[in-house]
Short mmCIF file of C-alpha atoms in Angstrom, two decimals:
data_model
loop_
_atom_site.label_atom_id
_atom_site.label_comp_id
_atom_site.label_asym_id
_atom_site.label_seq_id
_atom_site.Cartn_x
_atom_site.Cartn_y
_atom_site.Cartn_z
CA UNK A 240 56.69 -46.33 46.73
CA UNK A 241 58.46 -49.12 44.99
CA UNK A 242 57.37 -51.46 47.54
CA UNK A 243 53.66 -50.59 46.93
CA UNK A 244 54.33 -51.27 43.79
CA UNK A 245 55.79 -54.61 43.68
CA UNK A 246 52.92 -55.69 46.06
CA UNK A 247 50.73 -54.43 43.24
CA UNK A 248 52.20 -56.79 40.57
CA UNK A 249 52.50 -59.61 42.79
CA UNK A 250 48.51 -60.69 42.39
CA UNK A 251 48.82 -59.82 38.82
CA UNK A 252 52.31 -62.37 38.49
CA UNK A 253 50.66 -65.39 40.45
CA UNK A 254 47.09 -65.12 38.57
CA UNK A 255 49.13 -65.08 35.43
CA UNK A 256 51.18 -68.04 36.30
CA UNK A 257 47.95 -70.09 37.45
CA UNK A 258 45.74 -69.64 34.83
CA UNK A 259 48.36 -70.00 31.91
CA UNK A 260 47.94 -73.96 32.93
CA UNK A 261 44.47 -74.53 33.83
CA UNK A 262 42.68 -75.82 30.60
CA UNK A 263 39.56 -77.52 31.86
CA UNK A 264 38.47 -79.14 28.24
CA UNK A 265 39.26 -79.30 24.58
CA UNK A 266 36.33 -78.64 22.52
CA UNK A 267 35.22 -77.82 18.75
CA UNK A 268 38.37 -78.11 16.58
CA UNK A 269 40.88 -77.17 19.03
CA UNK A 270 44.15 -78.57 19.73
CA UNK A 271 47.15 -79.09 21.97
CA UNK A 272 50.61 -78.29 21.11
CA UNK A 273 54.22 -79.62 21.61
CA UNK A 274 55.71 -76.24 21.04
CA UNK A 275 52.96 -74.11 24.00
CA UNK A 276 53.98 -74.85 27.66
CA UNK A 277 50.94 -73.85 27.90
CA UNK A 278 48.41 -76.32 26.56
CA UNK A 279 48.49 -78.24 29.49
CA UNK A 280 45.01 -80.14 30.79
CA UNK A 281 44.10 -80.20 34.22
CA UNK A 282 41.32 -82.13 36.55
CA UNK A 283 39.21 -79.89 38.31
CA UNK A 284 40.40 -80.39 41.70
CA UNK A 285 44.07 -79.93 40.38
CA UNK A 286 45.54 -83.27 41.37
CA UNK A 287 46.44 -84.36 37.97
CA UNK A 288 47.70 -82.54 34.39
CA UNK A 289 47.88 -83.71 30.81
CA UNK A 290 50.23 -82.72 28.17
CA UNK A 291 52.97 -83.70 26.05
CA UNK A 292 56.30 -84.99 28.01
CA UNK A 293 59.62 -85.42 26.77
CA UNK A 294 60.77 -88.69 26.65
CA UNK A 295 63.81 -88.28 24.91
CA UNK A 296 65.95 -86.05 22.49
CA UNK A 297 63.30 -84.43 20.35
CA UNK A 298 60.95 -86.95 21.41
CA UNK A 299 57.37 -86.55 22.90
CA UNK A 300 54.45 -88.67 24.45
CA UNK A 301 51.00 -87.18 25.43
CA UNK A 302 50.87 -88.38 29.28
CA UNK A 303 49.03 -87.81 32.57
CA UNK A 304 50.67 -87.23 35.47
CA UNK A 305 50.26 -85.88 39.36
CA UNK A 306 50.26 -82.31 38.99
CA UNK A 307 51.93 -81.65 42.41
CA UNK A 308 54.81 -81.59 43.55
CA UNK A 309 56.05 -80.32 40.20
CA UNK A 310 59.33 -81.28 39.58
CA UNK A 311 60.62 -81.26 35.54
CA UNK A 312 62.80 -84.35 36.04
CA UNK A 313 60.54 -86.58 38.45
CA UNK A 314 56.93 -86.63 37.17
CA UNK A 315 54.92 -89.50 38.35
CA UNK A 316 53.51 -90.61 34.71
CA UNK A 317 50.31 -92.82 35.28
CA UNK A 318 49.53 -92.91 31.42
CA UNK A 319 50.84 -92.39 28.25
CA UNK A 320 49.20 -92.32 24.68
CA UNK A 321 51.67 -92.82 22.35
CA UNK A 322 54.55 -94.61 24.48
CA UNK A 323 55.71 -96.73 21.42
CA UNK A 324 55.75 -93.97 18.98
CA UNK A 325 57.01 -90.53 20.10
CA UNK A 326 56.61 -87.63 18.29
CA UNK A 327 58.66 -84.49 17.20
CA UNK A 328 59.06 -81.46 19.25
CA UNK A 329 57.74 -78.90 16.52
CA UNK A 330 54.31 -79.18 15.02
CA UNK A 331 53.18 -81.77 16.61
CA UNK A 332 49.34 -82.01 18.37
CA UNK A 333 46.96 -83.72 20.03
CA UNK A 334 43.65 -82.57 18.15
CA UNK A 335 39.91 -83.04 17.80
CA UNK A 336 38.30 -83.90 14.48
CA UNK A 337 34.50 -83.14 13.34
CA UNK A 338 34.12 -86.62 13.60
CA UNK A 339 34.31 -87.16 16.72
CA UNK A 340 37.80 -88.57 16.91
CA UNK A 341 40.61 -87.41 18.68
CA UNK A 342 44.25 -88.00 17.36
CA UNK A 343 48.02 -87.34 17.99
CA UNK A 344 49.74 -86.29 14.83
CA UNK A 345 53.36 -85.67 14.40
CA UNK A 346 55.36 -82.90 12.21
CA UNK A 347 54.76 -84.44 9.15
CA UNK A 348 50.86 -84.79 9.68
CA UNK A 349 51.09 -88.47 10.11
CA UNK A 350 48.26 -89.79 12.82
CA UNK A 351 50.26 -91.74 15.36
CA UNK A 352 47.45 -92.53 17.99
CA UNK A 353 43.88 -92.12 17.65
CA UNK A 354 40.69 -92.93 19.83
CA UNK A 355 38.80 -94.64 16.88
CA UNK A 356 35.94 -92.94 17.80
CA UNK A 357 32.77 -91.39 15.23
CA UNK A 358 29.97 -89.09 16.66
CA UNK A 359 27.53 -87.01 14.79
CA UNK A 360 27.04 -84.52 17.73
CA UNK A 361 30.33 -82.35 18.91
CA UNK A 362 32.94 -83.69 21.47
CA UNK A 363 35.01 -82.58 24.33
CA UNK A 364 38.13 -83.96 25.61
CA UNK A 365 38.27 -83.36 29.66
CA UNK A 366 40.57 -84.75 32.54
CA UNK A 367 38.40 -85.96 35.71
CA UNK A 368 39.50 -85.51 39.27
CA UNK A 369 40.54 -89.73 39.23
CA UNK A 370 42.94 -89.01 36.58
CA UNK A 371 40.87 -90.61 33.70
CA UNK A 372 41.08 -88.62 30.68
CA UNK A 373 37.54 -88.74 28.59
CA UNK A 374 36.10 -87.96 25.26
CA UNK A 375 32.60 -87.43 25.53
CA UNK A 376 29.69 -86.35 23.41
CA UNK A 377 27.14 -83.19 23.73
CA UNK A 378 24.85 -85.69 24.83
CA UNK A 379 26.58 -87.02 27.86
CA UNK A 380 28.01 -90.21 26.45
CA UNK A 381 31.56 -91.44 27.19
CA UNK A 382 32.98 -92.55 23.78
CA UNK A 383 36.58 -93.00 25.14
CA UNK A 384 38.44 -92.94 28.12
CA UNK A 385 42.08 -93.57 29.39
CA UNK A 386 40.96 -95.91 32.33
CA UNK A 387 40.14 -98.32 29.58
CA UNK A 388 43.54 -98.72 28.32
CA UNK A 389 45.92 -98.03 31.16
CA UNK A 390 49.89 -98.61 30.31
CA UNK A 391 51.80 -99.58 33.62
CA UNK A 392 49.76 -97.71 35.89
CA UNK A 393 46.29 -98.58 38.21
CA UNK A 394 44.44 -95.41 39.73
CA UNK A 395 41.91 -95.85 42.60
CA UNK A 396 38.51 -96.36 41.10
CA UNK A 397 40.02 -97.89 37.92
CA UNK A 398 39.20 -101.21 37.08
CA UNK A 399 41.02 -103.83 35.36
CA UNK A 400 39.05 -106.15 33.25
CA UNK A 401 39.62 -109.20 31.17
CA UNK A 402 40.14 -107.26 28.36
CA UNK A 403 42.70 -105.09 29.87
CA UNK A 404 46.64 -105.16 31.03
CA UNK A 405 49.06 -103.59 32.86
CA UNK A 406 52.36 -103.36 30.53
CA UNK A 407 55.48 -102.59 32.31
CA UNK A 408 58.27 -99.73 30.77
CA UNK A 409 61.48 -100.83 29.16
CA UNK A 410 63.45 -99.67 31.57
CA UNK A 411 63.49 -96.56 34.39
CA UNK A 412 64.45 -93.84 31.86
CA UNK A 413 62.26 -95.53 28.92
CA UNK A 414 58.59 -95.43 28.61
CA UNK A 415 58.03 -97.69 25.76
CA UNK A 416 56.63 -101.16 26.33
CA UNK A 417 58.65 -103.39 28.52
CA UNK A 418 58.72 -107.31 28.74
CA UNK A 419 56.21 -107.74 31.88
CA UNK A 420 52.29 -107.71 31.66
CA UNK A 421 49.49 -108.26 34.62
CA UNK A 422 46.68 -109.62 33.18
CA UNK A 423 44.16 -112.42 33.65
CA UNK A 424 44.64 -115.64 31.84
CA UNK A 425 42.15 -117.78 30.21
CA UNK A 426 41.67 -119.91 33.68
CA UNK A 427 40.28 -116.39 35.05
CA UNK A 428 43.39 -116.20 37.43
CA UNK A 429 45.16 -112.87 37.43
CA UNK A 430 49.07 -113.26 36.66
CA UNK A 431 52.26 -111.53 36.08
CA UNK A 432 53.94 -112.81 32.85
CA UNK A 433 57.17 -112.31 31.11
CA UNK A 434 57.14 -111.58 27.39
CA UNK A 435 60.51 -111.44 26.23
CA UNK A 436 62.52 -114.02 24.37
CA UNK A 437 61.06 -116.73 26.34
CA UNK A 438 57.46 -116.24 27.73
CA UNK A 439 56.55 -117.45 31.02
CA UNK A 440 54.26 -117.06 34.08
CA UNK A 441 56.01 -116.13 37.12
CA UNK A 442 53.42 -115.29 39.49
CA UNK A 443 51.75 -116.41 41.60
CA UNK A 444 54.24 -119.51 41.71
CA UNK A 445 53.98 -121.86 38.61
CA UNK A 446 54.49 -124.31 40.39
CA UNK A 447 51.18 -124.08 42.52
CA UNK A 448 48.18 -124.92 41.46
CA UNK A 449 45.53 -122.36 41.25
CA UNK A 450 43.77 -123.44 44.29
CA UNK A 451 47.28 -123.82 46.49
CA UNK A 452 48.06 -120.40 45.63
CA UNK A 453 44.57 -119.54 47.27
CA UNK A 454 43.02 -118.57 43.96
CA UNK A 455 39.67 -119.38 42.38
CA UNK A 456 39.26 -120.12 38.79
CA UNK A 457 35.32 -120.25 38.82
CA UNK A 458 34.89 -116.22 38.57
CA UNK A 459 34.77 -115.70 34.88
CA UNK A 460 34.16 -111.71 35.17
CA UNK A 461 37.72 -111.03 35.62
CA UNK A 462 37.43 -107.96 37.67
CA UNK A 463 40.14 -106.25 40.17
CA UNK A 464 39.78 -103.23 41.75
CA UNK A 465 41.63 -100.84 43.98
CA UNK A 466 39.71 -98.77 46.18
CA UNK A 467 40.47 -95.25 47.70
CA UNK A 468 41.53 -96.30 51.10
CA UNK A 469 43.95 -98.60 49.53
CA UNK A 470 42.36 -102.24 49.41
CA UNK A 471 42.77 -104.67 46.40
CA UNK A 472 40.51 -107.28 45.58
CA UNK A 473 40.13 -109.24 42.54
CA UNK A 474 37.64 -111.65 41.17
CA UNK A 475 39.70 -114.75 41.63
CA UNK A 476 39.86 -114.02 45.24
CA UNK A 477 43.12 -112.10 45.53
CA UNK A 478 43.24 -109.58 48.03
CA UNK A 479 45.20 -107.34 50.12
CA UNK A 480 45.44 -104.17 51.75
CA UNK A 481 47.84 -101.38 52.02
CA UNK A 482 50.45 -100.77 55.13
CA UNK A 483 49.32 -96.89 54.68
CA UNK A 484 45.25 -97.68 54.64
CA UNK A 485 42.99 -94.90 55.12
CA UNK A 486 42.18 -91.64 53.55
CA UNK A 487 44.36 -88.82 53.14
CA UNK A 488 46.87 -91.03 50.87
CA UNK A 489 47.32 -91.02 47.23
CA UNK A 490 47.87 -93.94 45.68
CA UNK A 491 49.01 -95.91 42.19
CA UNK A 492 49.30 -99.64 41.81
CA UNK A 493 52.05 -99.96 39.03
CA UNK A 494 54.06 -102.80 37.59
CA UNK A 495 57.76 -101.30 37.79
CA UNK A 496 60.41 -101.94 34.63
CA UNK A 497 62.03 -104.92 37.01
CA UNK A 498 58.85 -107.23 37.00
CA UNK A 499 57.49 -106.19 39.97
CA UNK A 500 54.13 -105.00 40.57
CA UNK A 501 53.91 -102.66 43.54
CA UNK A 502 51.29 -100.19 45.45
CA UNK A 503 52.75 -96.75 46.26
CA UNK A 504 51.48 -94.65 48.67
CA UNK A 505 52.17 -91.00 49.98
CA UNK A 506 50.08 -88.54 51.71
CA UNK A 507 48.24 -86.08 49.60
CA UNK A 508 50.24 -84.05 47.64
CA UNK A 509 53.85 -84.76 48.96
CA UNK A 510 56.92 -85.39 47.64
CA UNK A 511 58.00 -89.20 48.30
CA UNK A 512 56.19 -92.32 47.21
CA UNK A 513 56.59 -95.26 49.86
CA UNK A 514 55.99 -99.24 48.71
CA UNK A 515 52.99 -100.34 50.57
CA UNK A 516 52.65 -103.57 49.31
CA UNK A 517 54.61 -105.49 46.65
CA UNK A 518 53.91 -108.78 44.93
CA UNK A 519 57.29 -110.35 45.36
CA UNK A 520 59.36 -109.29 48.77
CA UNK A 521 62.64 -111.38 47.45
CA UNK A 522 64.15 -109.29 44.74
CA UNK A 523 66.02 -112.06 43.18
CA UNK A 524 62.85 -114.05 42.67
CA UNK A 525 61.51 -111.63 40.60
CA UNK A 526 61.66 -113.26 37.20
CA UNK A 527 64.48 -111.96 34.37
CA UNK A 528 65.99 -109.20 37.15
CA UNK A 529 69.61 -110.47 35.83
CA UNK A 530 69.10 -111.76 32.75
CA UNK A 531 69.97 -115.44 30.88
CA UNK A 532 72.79 -117.32 31.92
CA UNK A 533 73.30 -115.33 35.11
CA UNK A 534 72.92 -115.50 38.66
CA UNK A 535 71.32 -112.91 41.23
CA UNK A 536 72.43 -112.95 44.76
CA UNK A 537 71.00 -110.53 47.34
CA UNK A 538 73.63 -108.88 50.30
CA UNK A 539 72.01 -106.91 52.87
CA UNK A 540 72.66 -103.22 53.08
CA UNK A 541 73.75 -103.66 49.56
CA UNK A 542 71.02 -105.03 47.26
CA UNK A 543 70.99 -107.15 44.28
CA UNK A 544 74.21 -108.23 42.72
CA UNK A 545 74.02 -109.94 39.18
CA UNK A 546 77.05 -111.99 37.84
CA UNK A 547 77.84 -114.25 34.92
CA UNK A 548 77.66 -117.76 35.35
CA UNK A 549 81.47 -119.16 34.78
CA UNK A 550 82.46 -119.34 31.02
CA UNK A 551 79.87 -116.47 30.33
CA UNK A 552 80.27 -112.50 29.79
CA UNK A 553 77.75 -109.70 30.03
CA UNK A 554 76.08 -108.67 26.90
CA UNK A 555 75.56 -105.13 27.51
CA UNK A 556 77.06 -103.80 31.04
CA UNK A 557 74.53 -100.95 30.94
CA UNK A 558 71.30 -103.46 30.80
CA UNK A 559 71.51 -106.74 33.00
CA UNK A 560 68.26 -107.58 31.65
CA UNK A 561 69.88 -109.10 28.37
CA UNK A 562 71.86 -111.40 30.49
CA UNK A 563 75.08 -113.06 29.50
CA UNK A 564 76.66 -114.73 26.20
CA UNK A 565 78.65 -118.05 26.17
CA UNK A 566 82.30 -117.93 25.44
CA UNK A 567 83.06 -121.59 25.01
CA UNK A 568 81.81 -123.85 22.42
CA UNK A 569 80.06 -126.93 23.63
CA UNK A 570 79.78 -130.08 21.97
CA UNK A 571 77.38 -133.20 22.43
CA UNK A 572 81.26 -135.46 22.97
CA UNK A 573 80.65 -137.49 26.55
CA UNK A 574 84.42 -137.39 26.87
CA UNK A 575 84.89 -133.59 26.16
CA UNK A 576 82.32 -132.23 28.54
CA UNK A 577 81.82 -132.25 32.46
CA UNK A 578 79.89 -130.29 34.57
CA UNK A 579 80.89 -127.39 37.12
CA UNK A 580 79.36 -127.38 40.43
CA UNK A 581 77.30 -124.17 41.54
CA UNK A 582 76.62 -124.63 45.43
CA UNK A 583 73.46 -123.08 46.25
CA UNK A 584 72.44 -121.95 42.86
CA UNK A 585 68.71 -122.60 41.63
CA UNK A 586 67.64 -121.82 38.33
CA UNK A 587 63.83 -122.33 37.97
CA UNK A 588 61.69 -122.89 34.88
CA UNK A 589 62.50 -124.26 31.68
CA UNK A 590 63.09 -127.91 32.82
CA UNK A 591 63.60 -130.93 30.26
CA UNK A 592 61.57 -132.83 33.07
CA UNK A 593 61.82 -133.49 36.52
CA UNK A 594 62.83 -137.36 37.72
CA UNK A 595 62.09 -138.09 41.60
CA UNK A 596 64.54 -140.82 42.97
CA UNK A 597 67.25 -140.34 40.58
CA UNK A 598 70.42 -140.58 41.79
CA UNK A 599 73.74 -138.09 40.68
CA UNK A 600 75.26 -140.31 38.30
CA UNK A 601 71.92 -141.06 36.57
CA UNK A 602 70.92 -137.35 36.67
CA UNK A 603 74.38 -136.63 35.41
CA UNK A 604 74.31 -139.45 32.31
CA UNK A 605 70.41 -138.05 31.55
CA UNK A 606 72.17 -134.55 30.65
CA UNK A 607 74.86 -135.74 28.89
CA UNK A 608 72.72 -137.94 26.32
CA UNK A 609 70.56 -134.56 25.77
CA UNK A 610 72.75 -132.30 23.76
CA UNK A 611 70.80 -129.33 24.30
CA UNK A 612 70.84 -129.76 28.01
CA UNK A 613 72.59 -126.49 29.38
CA UNK A 614 73.05 -128.42 33.06
CA UNK A 615 71.21 -130.05 35.84
CA UNK A 616 69.39 -128.87 39.25
CA UNK A 617 70.29 -131.77 41.86
CA UNK A 618 68.48 -131.47 45.18
CA UNK A 619 66.57 -133.42 48.08
CA UNK A 620 63.21 -132.90 49.01
CA UNK A 621 61.55 -134.34 52.22
CA UNK A 622 58.18 -135.68 51.55
CA UNK A 623 56.64 -138.20 54.14
CA UNK A 624 59.74 -140.54 54.43
CA UNK A 625 62.40 -140.44 56.79
CA UNK A 626 65.09 -139.52 54.33
CA UNK A 627 64.86 -137.14 51.47
CA UNK A 628 64.22 -138.21 47.98
CA UNK A 629 66.46 -136.68 45.49
CA UNK A 630 65.20 -135.19 42.66
CA UNK A 631 66.86 -134.32 39.02
CA UNK A 632 66.15 -131.57 36.90
CA UNK A 633 67.80 -131.27 33.21
CA UNK A 634 67.67 -127.57 32.04
CA UNK A 635 67.02 -126.53 28.53
CA UNK A 636 67.71 -122.73 29.26
CA UNK A 637 69.43 -121.04 32.11
CA UNK A 638 67.25 -118.21 33.26
CA UNK A 639 66.04 -116.80 36.69
CA UNK A 640 69.55 -118.33 38.55
CA UNK A 641 69.63 -116.79 42.02
CA UNK A 642 72.04 -118.03 44.95
CA UNK A 643 70.39 -118.56 48.34
CA UNK A 644 72.17 -119.98 51.45
CA UNK A 645 69.08 -121.59 52.30
CA UNK A 646 68.68 -123.32 49.09
CA UNK A 647 69.14 -126.97 49.75
CA UNK A 648 70.52 -128.08 46.39
CA UNK A 649 73.16 -127.18 43.63
CA UNK A 650 73.40 -126.75 40.15
CA UNK A 651 75.73 -128.34 37.50
CA UNK A 652 76.75 -126.11 34.60
CA UNK A 653 77.33 -128.49 31.31
CA UNK A 654 80.92 -126.99 30.43
CA UNK A 655 83.97 -128.16 28.37
CA UNK A 656 86.37 -130.35 30.38
CA UNK A 657 89.31 -127.66 28.65
CA UNK A 658 87.54 -124.99 29.82
CA UNK A 659 89.43 -122.20 32.25
CA UNK A 660 87.49 -121.26 35.02
CA UNK A 661 87.40 -117.49 35.34
CA UNK A 662 83.98 -116.25 37.38
CA UNK A 663 83.02 -112.72 36.62
CA UNK A 664 80.39 -110.42 38.32
CA UNK A 665 78.91 -106.83 38.41
CA UNK A 666 77.22 -105.33 40.60
CA UNK A 667 73.50 -104.38 39.87
CA UNK A 668 71.55 -102.26 42.61
CA UNK A 669 67.70 -102.14 41.97
CA UNK A 670 68.07 -98.38 40.69
CA UNK A 671 70.91 -99.28 38.42
CA UNK A 672 69.04 -99.41 34.96
CA UNK A 673 69.89 -98.99 31.34
CA UNK A 674 69.04 -95.27 29.90
CA UNK A 675 67.77 -96.27 26.12
CA UNK A 676 68.12 -92.98 24.07
CA UNK A 677 64.72 -92.39 22.70
CA UNK A 678 64.59 -89.82 19.42
CA UNK A 679 61.85 -88.94 17.56
CA UNK A 680 61.99 -90.84 14.08
CA UNK A 681 60.11 -89.79 10.93
CA UNK A 682 57.77 -92.79 10.34
CA UNK A 683 56.45 -91.80 7.09
CA UNK A 684 57.53 -88.94 4.55
CA UNK A 685 54.72 -86.73 3.04
CA UNK A 686 55.11 -87.25 -0.58
CA UNK A 687 53.40 -84.03 -1.79
CA UNK A 688 55.01 -81.77 1.11
CA UNK A 689 58.29 -83.37 -0.41
CA UNK A 690 57.45 -82.07 -3.71
CA UNK A 691 56.57 -78.55 -2.62
CA UNK A 692 59.50 -78.29 -0.43
CA UNK A 693 61.82 -79.26 -3.40
CA UNK A 694 59.97 -76.85 -5.91
CA UNK A 695 60.20 -74.16 -3.23
CA UNK A 696 64.01 -74.68 -2.99
CA UNK A 697 64.62 -74.64 -6.74
CA UNK A 698 62.37 -71.60 -7.42
CA UNK A 699 64.79 -70.05 -4.71
CA UNK A 700 67.88 -70.81 -6.18
CA UNK A 701 66.59 -69.47 -9.61
CA UNK A 702 65.74 -66.25 -7.80
CA UNK A 703 68.84 -65.90 -6.21
CA UNK A 704 70.86 -66.51 -9.19
CA UNK A 705 68.76 -63.74 -11.17
CA UNK A 706 69.45 -61.24 -8.06
CA UNK A 707 72.92 -61.93 -8.45
CA UNK A 708 72.98 -61.07 -11.92
CA UNK A 709 70.65 -58.25 -11.70
CA UNK A 710 73.16 -56.66 -8.58
CA UNK A 711 76.51 -57.13 -10.92
CA UNK A 712 74.12 -54.91 -13.56
CA UNK A 713 73.95 -52.26 -11.42
CA UNK A 714 77.07 -52.10 -9.82
CA UNK A 715 78.95 -52.04 -13.15
CA UNK A 716 76.31 -49.47 -14.39
CA UNK A 717 77.00 -47.48 -11.05
CA UNK A 718 80.63 -47.33 -11.69
CA UNK A 719 80.12 -46.26 -15.44
CA UNK A 720 77.99 -43.53 -14.22
CA UNK A 721 80.82 -42.29 -12.19
CA UNK A 722 83.30 -42.56 -14.81
CA UNK A 723 80.81 -40.09 -17.11
CA UNK A 724 80.76 -37.60 -14.48
CA UNK A 725 84.22 -36.95 -15.21
CA UNK A 726 83.68 -37.05 -19.15
CA UNK A 727 84.81 -40.29 -19.97
CA UNK A 728 81.15 -41.64 -20.25
CA UNK A 729 80.11 -42.63 -24.04
CA UNK A 730 76.53 -43.53 -24.31
CA UNK A 731 75.50 -46.32 -26.57
CA UNK A 732 75.24 -44.00 -29.96
CA UNK A 733 78.56 -43.00 -29.80
CA UNK A 734 77.68 -39.36 -28.92
CA UNK A 735 79.78 -37.29 -26.20
CA UNK A 736 77.89 -35.92 -22.73
CA UNK A 737 78.98 -32.66 -21.63
CA UNK A 738 78.20 -30.87 -18.42
CA UNK A 739 76.85 -27.18 -18.27
CA UNK A 740 80.15 -25.95 -16.70
CA UNK A 741 81.80 -27.46 -19.48
CA UNK A 742 79.52 -25.68 -22.16
CA UNK A 743 79.81 -22.24 -20.18
CA UNK A 744 83.57 -22.22 -20.49
CA UNK A 745 83.28 -23.47 -24.41
CA UNK A 746 81.06 -20.56 -25.16
CA UNK A 747 82.84 -18.28 -22.90
CA UNK A 748 79.50 -18.18 -20.90
CA UNK A 749 76.95 -18.24 -23.78
CA UNK A 750 78.49 -14.76 -24.99
CA UNK A 751 79.28 -15.21 -28.78
CA UNK A 752 75.21 -15.76 -30.35
CA UNK A 753 75.65 -16.84 -33.90
CA UNK A 754 71.74 -17.57 -34.72
CA UNK A 755 68.47 -18.00 -33.09
CA UNK A 756 65.20 -20.16 -33.97
CA UNK A 757 62.31 -21.14 -32.18
CA UNK A 758 63.83 -23.92 -29.96
CA UNK A 759 66.66 -21.53 -28.39
CA UNK A 760 69.38 -19.81 -29.19
CA UNK A 761 72.90 -20.92 -30.82
CA UNK A 762 76.37 -20.05 -29.50
CA UNK A 763 79.62 -20.34 -31.27
CA UNK A 764 82.27 -22.45 -28.80
CA UNK A 765 85.51 -23.91 -28.91
CA UNK A 766 86.00 -27.54 -27.12
CA UNK A 767 89.37 -28.27 -25.28
CA UNK A 768 90.99 -29.92 -28.67
CA UNK A 769 90.45 -26.26 -30.24
CA UNK A 770 87.44 -27.66 -32.04
CA UNK A 771 84.41 -25.17 -33.24
CA UNK A 772 81.38 -26.34 -32.35
CA UNK A 773 77.58 -24.70 -32.32
CA UNK A 774 76.23 -25.29 -28.73
CA UNK A 775 72.30 -24.89 -29.04
CA UNK A 776 70.36 -23.42 -25.58
CA UNK A 777 66.95 -24.54 -25.05
CA UNK A 778 64.45 -22.44 -23.72
CA UNK A 779 63.37 -25.07 -21.60
CA UNK A 780 66.54 -25.33 -20.11
#
């Protein structure tokens, strides 16, 4: 019997858990609340889900991710609405307005994100089977879609055009906007750009002309596209094919927080994603890997290793992208300044200029003459000549440093002659990143709400005071009433109050009648202090 009951309820449990998370559209003036776990939009094929996602302590962003396999701490996020302005975990919601606008509001009713759309006809919001969140009116017109405003991920069948960009996350645990972006430049070329304290393009190789990088600048359409089979093509003639080409694979093209763009593939609804293509195969050639004033080196079977330059210390041990800071004072006096040789170390970018056929002594003097020179790169390059030609590259900034035994050149760091050299370093694998704390911040206080809350607090305080006074009075009255039952109570007029038993005793059981009237009979009585009193017993008593 018990087994049959369990079997009877199993379908009900399964149906309840499944149906609670299958909202296919949002319409009318309805909303999705951050407080309701069942407020989830799901695509018709079940591949994608959209709801509020926790990004920190009491901080939530509305996001789209792959529904399966489901893991609370390991979701594959493909889009996020309010990535730079998370909302509170209470009373925040995504809602539709009668005006045709979809908005996200926080606990204080402040709008933190909006589609900025208007429609005279009713609108509804739904999640397409390809992972595209679409706001549509009743006539079938698309007012807004998430495919037109990507974050750091491009899905199959999603276009990247001249008005769009992919913007990396800040770190693996922080989904806010980072430093790197994929975009079409003014020459119609698809590029990767570092937008930190210093701005520079790092892919394709900035030292190459566009035609040398096999890119075309003549197609002004600026469109890039990843198809469902794993083939990527761009209007600048850049193409690549996934190592896992074909159907039955789910894919995402993602600009990772470490500045590299990668194509990830996995078998349909399987757990593990595999890198099937990446723009830069050498980890230390990825821009900004170890931050300024540092060196990246690659060790097989270990990964990347970041170390500060001699005379520098790490700025933040949990975030190598911030680099290292200088510990010495450098003057422009020639006789107080020297150079430290760093063999097989290259810093690319931020050259004061490049000087061919420049002897080592001339290059050294050139850097000494430039007060802002941080050091110089010196290497030999072989062209069509039988001997190598020396090149000099004075550096204004020390960024993108890396060590490679195959690099035929050296870096000469400008340092004080009195500097005690002590090289420091820390390991930095590709998975070690800073976990930035993200908490919900009240961005703007509501003045009316603030007044109402304060007024309610004041009224509440007054009510508590009144209740306290009344309670004290009642307690005192109760005590006085108890005393009256013991014949010690005197009313405010000064008369004495007697009980019926006391009156019976004083009149000897109402036995000595001394008078009678319309109201009742009068009896003679004697009190306990021997005073004679007349006691009238009323007829109604």
